[in-house]
Each structure stands twice: as structure tokens, then as C-alpha cells.
Coordinates of C-alpha atoms in Angstrom, one line a residue:
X1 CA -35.8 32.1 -2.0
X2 CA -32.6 31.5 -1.1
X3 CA -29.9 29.1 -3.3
X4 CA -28.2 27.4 -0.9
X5 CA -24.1 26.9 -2.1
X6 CA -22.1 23.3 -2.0
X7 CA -18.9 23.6 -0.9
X8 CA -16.1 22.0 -1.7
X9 CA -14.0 20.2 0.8
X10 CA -10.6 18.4 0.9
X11 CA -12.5 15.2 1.8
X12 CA -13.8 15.6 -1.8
X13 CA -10.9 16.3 -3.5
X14 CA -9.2 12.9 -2.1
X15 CA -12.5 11.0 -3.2
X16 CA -12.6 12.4 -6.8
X17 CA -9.2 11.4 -6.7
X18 CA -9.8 8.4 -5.8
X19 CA -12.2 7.4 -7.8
X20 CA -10.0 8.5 -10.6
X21 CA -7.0 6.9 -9.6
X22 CA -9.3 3.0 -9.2
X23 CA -10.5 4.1 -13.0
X24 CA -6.5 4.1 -14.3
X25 CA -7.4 7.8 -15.0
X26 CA -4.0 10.1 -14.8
X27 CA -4.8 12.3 -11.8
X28 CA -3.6 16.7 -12.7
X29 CA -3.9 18.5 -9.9
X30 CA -4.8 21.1 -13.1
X31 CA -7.6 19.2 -14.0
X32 CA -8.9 17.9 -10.6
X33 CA -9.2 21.7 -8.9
X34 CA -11.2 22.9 -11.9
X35 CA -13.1 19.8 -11.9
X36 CA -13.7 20.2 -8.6
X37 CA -14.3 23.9 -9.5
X38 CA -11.8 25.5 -6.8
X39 CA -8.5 27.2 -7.1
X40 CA -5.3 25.2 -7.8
X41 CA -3.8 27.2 -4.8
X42 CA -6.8 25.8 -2.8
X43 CA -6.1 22.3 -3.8
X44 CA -2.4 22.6 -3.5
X45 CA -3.3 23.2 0.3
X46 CA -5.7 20.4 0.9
X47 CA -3.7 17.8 -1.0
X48 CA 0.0 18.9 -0.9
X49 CA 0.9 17.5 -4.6
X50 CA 0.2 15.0 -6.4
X51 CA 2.9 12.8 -5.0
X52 CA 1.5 13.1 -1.0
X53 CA -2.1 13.1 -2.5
X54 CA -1.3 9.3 -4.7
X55 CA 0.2 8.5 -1.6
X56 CA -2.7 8.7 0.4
X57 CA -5.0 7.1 -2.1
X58 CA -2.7 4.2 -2.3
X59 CA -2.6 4.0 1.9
X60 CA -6.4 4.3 1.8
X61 CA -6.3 1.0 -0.3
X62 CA -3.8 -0.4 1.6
X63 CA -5.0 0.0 5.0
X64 CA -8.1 -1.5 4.9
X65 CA -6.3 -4.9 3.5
X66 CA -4.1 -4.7 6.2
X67 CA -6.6 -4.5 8.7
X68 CA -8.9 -7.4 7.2
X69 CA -5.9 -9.8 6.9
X70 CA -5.0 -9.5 11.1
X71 CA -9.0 -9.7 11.7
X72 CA -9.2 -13.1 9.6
X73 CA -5.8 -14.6 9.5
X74 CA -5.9 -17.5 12.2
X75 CA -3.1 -18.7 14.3
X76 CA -0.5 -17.0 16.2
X77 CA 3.2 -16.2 15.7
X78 CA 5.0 -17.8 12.6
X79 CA 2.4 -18.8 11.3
X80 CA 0.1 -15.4 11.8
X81 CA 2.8 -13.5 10.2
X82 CA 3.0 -15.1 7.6
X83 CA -0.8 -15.5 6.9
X84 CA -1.3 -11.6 6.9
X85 CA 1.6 -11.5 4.7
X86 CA 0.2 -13.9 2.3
X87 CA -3.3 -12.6 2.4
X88 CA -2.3 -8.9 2.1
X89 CA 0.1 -9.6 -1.1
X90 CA -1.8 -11.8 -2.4
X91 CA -5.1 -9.8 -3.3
X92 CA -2.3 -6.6 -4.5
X93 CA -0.8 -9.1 -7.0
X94 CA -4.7 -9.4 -8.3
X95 CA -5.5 -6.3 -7.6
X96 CA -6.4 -4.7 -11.6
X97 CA -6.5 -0.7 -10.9
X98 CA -2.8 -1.5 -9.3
X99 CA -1.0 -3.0 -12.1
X100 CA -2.9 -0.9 -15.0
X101 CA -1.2 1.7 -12.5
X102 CA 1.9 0.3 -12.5
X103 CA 2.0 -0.4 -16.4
X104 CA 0.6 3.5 -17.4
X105 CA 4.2 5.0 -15.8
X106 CA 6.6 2.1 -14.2
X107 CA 9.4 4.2 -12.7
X108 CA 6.4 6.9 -11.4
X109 CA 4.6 3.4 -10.0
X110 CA 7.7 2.5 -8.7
X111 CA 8.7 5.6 -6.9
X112 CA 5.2 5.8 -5.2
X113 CA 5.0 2.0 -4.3
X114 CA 8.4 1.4 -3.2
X115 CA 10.9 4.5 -2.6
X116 CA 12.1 4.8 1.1
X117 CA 10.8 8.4 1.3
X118 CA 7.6 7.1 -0.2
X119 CA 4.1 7.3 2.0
X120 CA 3.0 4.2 1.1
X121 CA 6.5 2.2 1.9
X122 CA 7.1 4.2 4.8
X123 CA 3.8 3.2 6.6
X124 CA 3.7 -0.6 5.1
X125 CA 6.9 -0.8 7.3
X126 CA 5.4 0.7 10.2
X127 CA 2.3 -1.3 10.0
X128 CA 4.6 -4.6 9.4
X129 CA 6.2 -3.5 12.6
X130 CA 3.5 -3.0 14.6
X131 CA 2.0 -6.5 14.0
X132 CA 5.8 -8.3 14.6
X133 CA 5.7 -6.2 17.5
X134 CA 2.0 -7.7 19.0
X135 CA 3.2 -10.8 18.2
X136 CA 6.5 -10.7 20.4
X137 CA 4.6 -8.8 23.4
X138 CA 2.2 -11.6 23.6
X139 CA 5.1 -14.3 23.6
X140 CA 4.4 -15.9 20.1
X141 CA 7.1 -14.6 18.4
X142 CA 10.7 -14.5 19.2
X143 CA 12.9 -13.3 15.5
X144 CA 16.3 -13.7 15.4
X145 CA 16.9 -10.6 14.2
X146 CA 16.7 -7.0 15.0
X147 CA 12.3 -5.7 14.4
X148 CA 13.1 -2.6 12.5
X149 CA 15.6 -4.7 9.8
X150 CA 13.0 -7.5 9.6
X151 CA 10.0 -5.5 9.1
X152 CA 11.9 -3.9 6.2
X153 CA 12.9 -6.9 4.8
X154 CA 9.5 -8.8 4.2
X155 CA 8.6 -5.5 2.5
X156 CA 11.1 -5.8 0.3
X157 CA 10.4 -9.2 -0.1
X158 CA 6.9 -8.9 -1.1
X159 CA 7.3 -5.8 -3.6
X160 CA 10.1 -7.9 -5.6
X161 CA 7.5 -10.3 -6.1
X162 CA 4.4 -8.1 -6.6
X163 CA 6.7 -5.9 -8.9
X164 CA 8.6 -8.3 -10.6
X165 CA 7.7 -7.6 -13.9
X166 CA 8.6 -3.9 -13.8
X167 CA 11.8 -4.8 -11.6
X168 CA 13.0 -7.5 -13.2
X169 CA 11.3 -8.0 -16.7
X170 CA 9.1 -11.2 -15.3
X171 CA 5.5 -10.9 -14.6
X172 CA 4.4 -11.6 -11.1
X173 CA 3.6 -15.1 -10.0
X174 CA 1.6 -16.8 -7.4
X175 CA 4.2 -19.4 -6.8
X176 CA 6.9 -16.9 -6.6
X177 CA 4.9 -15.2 -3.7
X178 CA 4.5 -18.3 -1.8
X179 CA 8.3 -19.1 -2.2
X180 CA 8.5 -14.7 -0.5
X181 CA 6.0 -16.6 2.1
X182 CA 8.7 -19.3 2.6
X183 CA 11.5 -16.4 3.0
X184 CA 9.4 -14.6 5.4
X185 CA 8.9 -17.5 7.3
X186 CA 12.5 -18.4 8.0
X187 CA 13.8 -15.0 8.4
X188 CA 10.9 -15.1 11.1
X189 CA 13.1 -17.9 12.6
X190 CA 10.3 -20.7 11.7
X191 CA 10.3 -24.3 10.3
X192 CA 10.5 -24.6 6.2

């Protein structure tokens, strides 16, 4: 009789990862490969490091919101925008595994939520782009401004509120994130 062998693959790695990362559980590579009971070296060329590898949990939980808010957000233009927005910060600012996150190592958190060279910002900008950009080509949407520096903006925008109380000492507040809405909304070149 023959014993047949389980491999490992990177697909696993990511979801072990994952499933630590929702727990609030510190994620070593250390610990993960001999968890996962491969080589480091192995897992170092599945996963990069542990920056790229966070980064790709947090764009796996970031994704899916983003794709859920443009399938039930109603409307068009100014108002479409600004519902995704809404929807999509909303749920991160009650979002539990995030903050604990965010609380265990702030200027870590910080780095891999909001630094330019970040995964997570990087494609948050691209995505934001891509819907202002749908919105123009089918004529509801006409910015005063240039794409690119608008789509940055409203990220900005919305992790100053969602990040408030690591940034600026105040925890996050619902109201505060309408009043981002309200921002986004007029740099969008739409009535308050």
C-alpha cells in the first residue's frame, strides 16, 4: 500500500496566513514555513516577505469590498462615487481583525495600510481610478480636476478618517466619515 504525500503549496501558505492575520495572530515567516512544514527558503519564494505577503492578505480583504460596493451601490456619477466610497469605508471602520491590527503595531499598520510604496495603497488608488474612470467614459462624471490627483486624494481622505486615531490621537467616527463623503463629493465637482 502506497501512502500517498500532501503537498504544500503557496496557495496554502497565503490561507494559513490569512486565517492568522483575521485571528490578530502576528504572522513569522519562521513560524508559518515550519507550521506549514516547508523550508523558510521555500516560503521566502512563494510569499516574498512578510511585507508583500500582509500586503496581499490585506488586498484579498479589500478587493472583494470593492467589488460588492460598485455591484450594489445605485446611481451614477456623483452620487455612485460617492456611494462606493461610503460603503467601502464604512464596513473598514467596523471592520474588528483591522483595527486589533492596527492597535497590535501602529507605525507597522500604518506602513502597510497607507505608505505610497505600499500594496494595499498602491492598488486602492488604482481601483479608485478605474471606477472615476468608468464613470467619465460613460458621460456621468466630468471632475474638475486632473484623475490620477483625485483618485489619490479620496484615498487620503478616507485613511485620515479610518486611521484617525493612530494619525491623529482621535478614534474613528462615523460622522467624521460622512463629513470625508462630503469632501469627496465636492472635489468630485458635486452639489453639498
Amino acid at each position: 500500500m502506497t501512502e500517498s504525500i500532501i503537498k504544500t503549496t503557496p496557495i496554502d501558505a497565503f490561507k494559513r496566513a490569512r486565517r492568522m492575520w483575521l485571528k490578530g495572530e502576528k504572522i513569522s515567516l519562521a513560524a508559518l514555513a515550519d507550521d506549514l512544514g516547508i523550508g523558510r527558503a521555500t516560503l521566502f519564494r512563494w510569499v516574498g516577505n512578510r511585507d508583500l505577503l500582509i500586503g496581499e492578505i490585506l488586498w484579498s480583504l479589500y478587493e472583494p469590498l470593492y467589488k460588492e460596493a460598485r455591484e450594489i451601490t445605485p446611481g451614477h456619477g456623483v452620487d455612485y462615487v460617492v456611494g462606493v466610497f461610503r460603503h467601502i469605508n464604512t464596513t473598514i471602520l467596523h471592520f474588528s481583525p483591522l483595527r486589533k491590527f492596527l492597535h497590535q503595531d501602529p507605525e507597522y499598520a500604518l506602513k502597510m495600510l497607507t505608505s505610497s510604496h505600499s500594496t494595499l495603497h498602491a492598488r486602492t488608488v488604482e481601483v479608485n481610478t478605474r471606477l472615476l474612470k468608468d464613470e467619465i467614459r460613460t458621460g456621468h462624471l466630468t471632475p474638475p480636476m486632473n484623475i490620477q490627483s483625485l483618485s489619490y486624494f479620496m484615498v487620503r481622505i478616507a485613511e485620515s478618517c479610518l486611521y484617525s486615531d493612530i494619525i491623529g490621537g482621535r478614534e474613528p467616527r462615523e460622522d467624521e466619515l460622512e463629513d470625508a463623503c462630503t469632501a469627496v463629493r465636492i472635489l468630485l465637482g458635486g452639489k453639498v
